[in-house]
mmCIF file of C-alpha atoms and ligand atoms in Angstrom:
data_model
loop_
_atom_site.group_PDB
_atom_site.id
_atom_site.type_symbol
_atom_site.label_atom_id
_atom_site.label_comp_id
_atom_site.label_asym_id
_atom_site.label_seq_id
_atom_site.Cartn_x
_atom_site.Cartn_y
_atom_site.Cartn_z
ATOM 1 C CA UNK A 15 1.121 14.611 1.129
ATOM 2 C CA UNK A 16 2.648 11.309 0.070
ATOM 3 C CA UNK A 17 1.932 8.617 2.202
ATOM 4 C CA UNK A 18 4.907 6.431 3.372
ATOM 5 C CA UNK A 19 4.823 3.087 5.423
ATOM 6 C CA UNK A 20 7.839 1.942 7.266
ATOM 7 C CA UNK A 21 8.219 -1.708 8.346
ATOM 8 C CA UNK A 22 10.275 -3.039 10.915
ATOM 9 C CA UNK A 23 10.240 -7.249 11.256
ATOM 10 C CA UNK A 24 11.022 -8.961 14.312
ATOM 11 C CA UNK A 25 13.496 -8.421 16.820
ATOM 12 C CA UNK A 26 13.960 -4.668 15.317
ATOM 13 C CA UNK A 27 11.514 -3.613 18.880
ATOM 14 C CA UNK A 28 15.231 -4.338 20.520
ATOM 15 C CA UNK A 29 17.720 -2.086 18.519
ATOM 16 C CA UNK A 30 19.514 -0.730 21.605
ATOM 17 C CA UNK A 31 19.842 -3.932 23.374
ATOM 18 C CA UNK A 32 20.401 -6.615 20.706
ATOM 19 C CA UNK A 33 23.949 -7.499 19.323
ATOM 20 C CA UNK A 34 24.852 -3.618 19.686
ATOM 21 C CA UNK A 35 28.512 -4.499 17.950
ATOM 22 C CA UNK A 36 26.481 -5.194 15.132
ATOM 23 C CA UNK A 37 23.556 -2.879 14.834
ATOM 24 C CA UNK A 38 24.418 -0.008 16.978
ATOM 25 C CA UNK A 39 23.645 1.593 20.266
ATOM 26 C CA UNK A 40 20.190 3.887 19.351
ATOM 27 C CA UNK A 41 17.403 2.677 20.270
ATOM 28 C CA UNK A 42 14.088 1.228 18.315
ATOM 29 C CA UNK A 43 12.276 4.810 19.482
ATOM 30 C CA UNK A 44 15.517 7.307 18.992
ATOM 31 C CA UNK A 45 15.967 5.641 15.217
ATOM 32 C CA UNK A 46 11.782 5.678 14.551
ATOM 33 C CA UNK A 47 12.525 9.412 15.699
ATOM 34 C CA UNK A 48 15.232 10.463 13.238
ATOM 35 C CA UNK A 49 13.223 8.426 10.657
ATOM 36 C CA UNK A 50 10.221 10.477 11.212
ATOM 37 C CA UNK A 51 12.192 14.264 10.906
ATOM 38 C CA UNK A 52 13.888 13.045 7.478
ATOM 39 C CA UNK A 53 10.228 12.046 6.193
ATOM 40 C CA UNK A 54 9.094 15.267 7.219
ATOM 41 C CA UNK A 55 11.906 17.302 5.160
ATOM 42 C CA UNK A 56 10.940 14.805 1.812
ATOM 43 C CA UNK A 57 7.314 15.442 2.336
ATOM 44 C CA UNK A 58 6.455 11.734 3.521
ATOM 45 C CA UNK A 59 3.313 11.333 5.976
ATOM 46 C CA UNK A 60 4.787 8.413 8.323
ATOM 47 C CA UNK A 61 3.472 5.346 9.432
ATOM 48 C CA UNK A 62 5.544 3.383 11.396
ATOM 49 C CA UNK A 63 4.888 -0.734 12.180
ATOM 50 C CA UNK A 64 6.625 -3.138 13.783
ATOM 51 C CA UNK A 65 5.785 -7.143 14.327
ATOM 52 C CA UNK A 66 7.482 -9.947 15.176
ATOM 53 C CA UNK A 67 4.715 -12.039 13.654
ATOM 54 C CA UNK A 68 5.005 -12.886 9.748
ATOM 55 C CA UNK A 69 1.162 -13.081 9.330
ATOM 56 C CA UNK A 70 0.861 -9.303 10.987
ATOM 57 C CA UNK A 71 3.104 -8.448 8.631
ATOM 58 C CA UNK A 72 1.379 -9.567 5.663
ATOM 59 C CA UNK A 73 -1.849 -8.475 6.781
ATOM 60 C CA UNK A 74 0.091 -4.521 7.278
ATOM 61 C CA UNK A 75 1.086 -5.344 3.422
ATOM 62 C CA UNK A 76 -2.109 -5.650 2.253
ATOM 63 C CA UNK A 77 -3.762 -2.838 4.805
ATOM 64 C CA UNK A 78 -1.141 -0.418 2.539
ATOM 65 C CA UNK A 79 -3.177 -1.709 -0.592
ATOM 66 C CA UNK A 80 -4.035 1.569 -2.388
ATOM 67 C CA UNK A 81 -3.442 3.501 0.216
ATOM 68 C CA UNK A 82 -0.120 3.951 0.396
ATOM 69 C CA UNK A 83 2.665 5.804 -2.180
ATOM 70 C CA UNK A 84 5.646 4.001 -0.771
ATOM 71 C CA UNK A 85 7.277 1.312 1.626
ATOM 72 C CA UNK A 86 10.368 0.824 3.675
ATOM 73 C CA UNK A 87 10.794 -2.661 4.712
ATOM 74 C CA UNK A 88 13.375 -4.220 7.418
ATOM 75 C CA UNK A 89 12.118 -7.558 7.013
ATOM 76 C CA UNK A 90 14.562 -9.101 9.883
ATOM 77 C CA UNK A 91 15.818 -12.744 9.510
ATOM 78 C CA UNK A 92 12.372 -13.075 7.623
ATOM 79 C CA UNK A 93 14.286 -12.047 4.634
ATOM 80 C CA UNK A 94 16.205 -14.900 4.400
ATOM 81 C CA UNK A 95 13.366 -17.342 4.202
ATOM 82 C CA UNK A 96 9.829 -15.749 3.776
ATOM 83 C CA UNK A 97 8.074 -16.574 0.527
ATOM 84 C CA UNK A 98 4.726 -15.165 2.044
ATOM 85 C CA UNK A 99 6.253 -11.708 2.585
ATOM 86 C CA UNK A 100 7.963 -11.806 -0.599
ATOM 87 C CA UNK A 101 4.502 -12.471 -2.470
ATOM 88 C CA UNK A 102 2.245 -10.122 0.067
ATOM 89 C CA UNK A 103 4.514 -7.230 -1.804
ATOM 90 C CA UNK A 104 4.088 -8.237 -5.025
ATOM 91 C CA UNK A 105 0.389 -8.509 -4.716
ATOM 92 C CA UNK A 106 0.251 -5.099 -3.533
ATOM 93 C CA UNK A 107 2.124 -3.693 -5.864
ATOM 94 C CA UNK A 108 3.970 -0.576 -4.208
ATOM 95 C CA UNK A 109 7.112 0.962 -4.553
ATOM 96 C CA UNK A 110 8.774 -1.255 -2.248
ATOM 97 C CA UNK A 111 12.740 -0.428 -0.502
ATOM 98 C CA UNK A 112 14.109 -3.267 1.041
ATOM 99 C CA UNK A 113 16.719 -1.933 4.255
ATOM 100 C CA UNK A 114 19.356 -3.413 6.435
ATOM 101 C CA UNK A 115 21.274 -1.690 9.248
ATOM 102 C CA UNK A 116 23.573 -4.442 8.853
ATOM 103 C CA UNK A 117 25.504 -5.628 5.736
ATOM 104 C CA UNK A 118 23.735 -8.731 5.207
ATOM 105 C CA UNK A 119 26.489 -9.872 2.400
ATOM 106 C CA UNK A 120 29.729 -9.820 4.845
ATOM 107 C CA UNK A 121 27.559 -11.897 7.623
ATOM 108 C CA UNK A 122 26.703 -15.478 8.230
ATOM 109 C CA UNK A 123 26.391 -17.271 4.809
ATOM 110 C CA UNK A 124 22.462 -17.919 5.503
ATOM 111 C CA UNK A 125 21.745 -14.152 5.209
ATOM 112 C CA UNK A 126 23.846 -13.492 1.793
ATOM 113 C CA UNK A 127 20.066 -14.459 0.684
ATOM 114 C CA UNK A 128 17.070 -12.310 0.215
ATOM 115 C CA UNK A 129 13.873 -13.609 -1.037
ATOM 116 C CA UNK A 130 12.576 -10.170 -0.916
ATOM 117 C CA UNK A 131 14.609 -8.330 -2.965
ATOM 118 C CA UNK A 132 13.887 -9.343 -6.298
ATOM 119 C CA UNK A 133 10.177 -8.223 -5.908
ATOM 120 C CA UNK A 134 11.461 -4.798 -4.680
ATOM 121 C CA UNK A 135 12.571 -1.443 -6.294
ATOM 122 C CA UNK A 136 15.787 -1.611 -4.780
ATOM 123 C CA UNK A 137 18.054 -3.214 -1.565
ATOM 124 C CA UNK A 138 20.262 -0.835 1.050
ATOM 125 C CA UNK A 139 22.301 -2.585 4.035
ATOM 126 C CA UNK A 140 25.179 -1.899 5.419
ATOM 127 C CA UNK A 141 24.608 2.195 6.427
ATOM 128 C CA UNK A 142 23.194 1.491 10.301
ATOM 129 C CA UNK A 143 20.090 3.768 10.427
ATOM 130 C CA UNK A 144 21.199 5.956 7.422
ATOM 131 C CA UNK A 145 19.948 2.798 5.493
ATOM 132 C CA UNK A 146 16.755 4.180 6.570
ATOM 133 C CA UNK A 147 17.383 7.715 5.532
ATOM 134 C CA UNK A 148 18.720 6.528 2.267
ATOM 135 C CA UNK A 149 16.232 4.450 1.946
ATOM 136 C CA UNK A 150 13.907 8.423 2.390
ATOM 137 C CA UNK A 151 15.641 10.054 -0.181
ATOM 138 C CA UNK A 152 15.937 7.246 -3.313
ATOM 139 C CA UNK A 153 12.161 6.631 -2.906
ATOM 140 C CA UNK A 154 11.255 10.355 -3.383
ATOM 141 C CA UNK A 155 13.526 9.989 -6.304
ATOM 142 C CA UNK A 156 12.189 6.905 -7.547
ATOM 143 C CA UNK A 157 8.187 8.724 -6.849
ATOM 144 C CA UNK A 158 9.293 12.053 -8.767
ATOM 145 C CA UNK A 159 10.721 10.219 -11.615
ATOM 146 C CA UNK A 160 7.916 7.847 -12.267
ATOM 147 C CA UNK A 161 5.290 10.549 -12.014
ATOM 148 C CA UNK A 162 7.580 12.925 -14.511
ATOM 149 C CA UNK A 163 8.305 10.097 -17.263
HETATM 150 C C1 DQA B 213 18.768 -7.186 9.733
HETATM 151 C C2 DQA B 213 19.629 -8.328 9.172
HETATM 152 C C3 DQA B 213 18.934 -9.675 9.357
HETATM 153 O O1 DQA B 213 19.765 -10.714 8.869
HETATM 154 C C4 DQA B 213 18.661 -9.926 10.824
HETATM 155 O O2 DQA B 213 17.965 -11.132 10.984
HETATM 156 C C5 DQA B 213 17.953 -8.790 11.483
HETATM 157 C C6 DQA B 213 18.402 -7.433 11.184
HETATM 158 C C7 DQA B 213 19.486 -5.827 9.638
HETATM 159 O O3 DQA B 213 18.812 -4.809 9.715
HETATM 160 O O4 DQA B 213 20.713 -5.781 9.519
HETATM 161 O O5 DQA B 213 17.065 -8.974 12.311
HETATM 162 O O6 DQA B 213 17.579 -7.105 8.960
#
């Protein structure tokens, strides 16, 4: 079975009670939940992490080091200024989705900018948790295609 990380930065442990207007009312556990049965259906085994520490982070980057198939990242506001994230997941390199429940382009002007995304396979924002779930299904794609070409 295909191994598949998912990583949740900080603040994400309060989905449910943060700024529910913008991210929604489910909770951290209910969306972790609805993660877990979609990986099932694509054949993912799960591991879930969540930190509101950058350096845990990066040391759960490099912990995935050849272990791992794929990653879905939520890097929180550490998107919008982490150079040590950004360059623990190019080390590693890993198939690497960058997700948003939020669209981070029609927000404050400080989050228009991701330093992660141009070391990852792709970026999805805007869907609530189906960014997660979208997130599921284009990195099967992206694993079936680069093992068939
Ligand atoms: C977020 C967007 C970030 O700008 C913010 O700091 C978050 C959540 C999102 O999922 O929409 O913590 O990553």
């Amino acid at each position: 079975m295909r191994k598949l990380a998912l990583i949740h930065g900080p603040n994400l442990n309060f989905l449910g009670i943060r700024n529910k207007e913008v991210y929604g009312q489910d909770t951290f556990e209910s969306i972790n939940q609805e993660i877990g049965k979609e990986a099932l259906e694509y054949n993912f085994d799960l591991e879930i992490f969540q930190s509101n520490h950058e350096g845990e982070i990066i040391d759960f980057l490099q912990s995935c080091y050849g272990r791992v198939d794929g990653i879905i990242i939520n890097p929180g506001a550490f998107t919008h200024y982490s150079y040590a994230i950004r360059d623990a997941i190019e080390s590693i390199s890993i198939p690497t989705i960058e997700v948003h429940l939020s669209n981070i382009n029609n927000r404050e002007e400080f989050r228009k900018t991701s330093f992660i995304a141009p070391v990852c396979i792709g970026q999805i924002c805007g869907f609530g948790k189906y960014s997660y779930i979208l997130g599921i299904k284009a990195l099967d794609d992206y694993l079936q295609n680069i093992k068939h070409s």
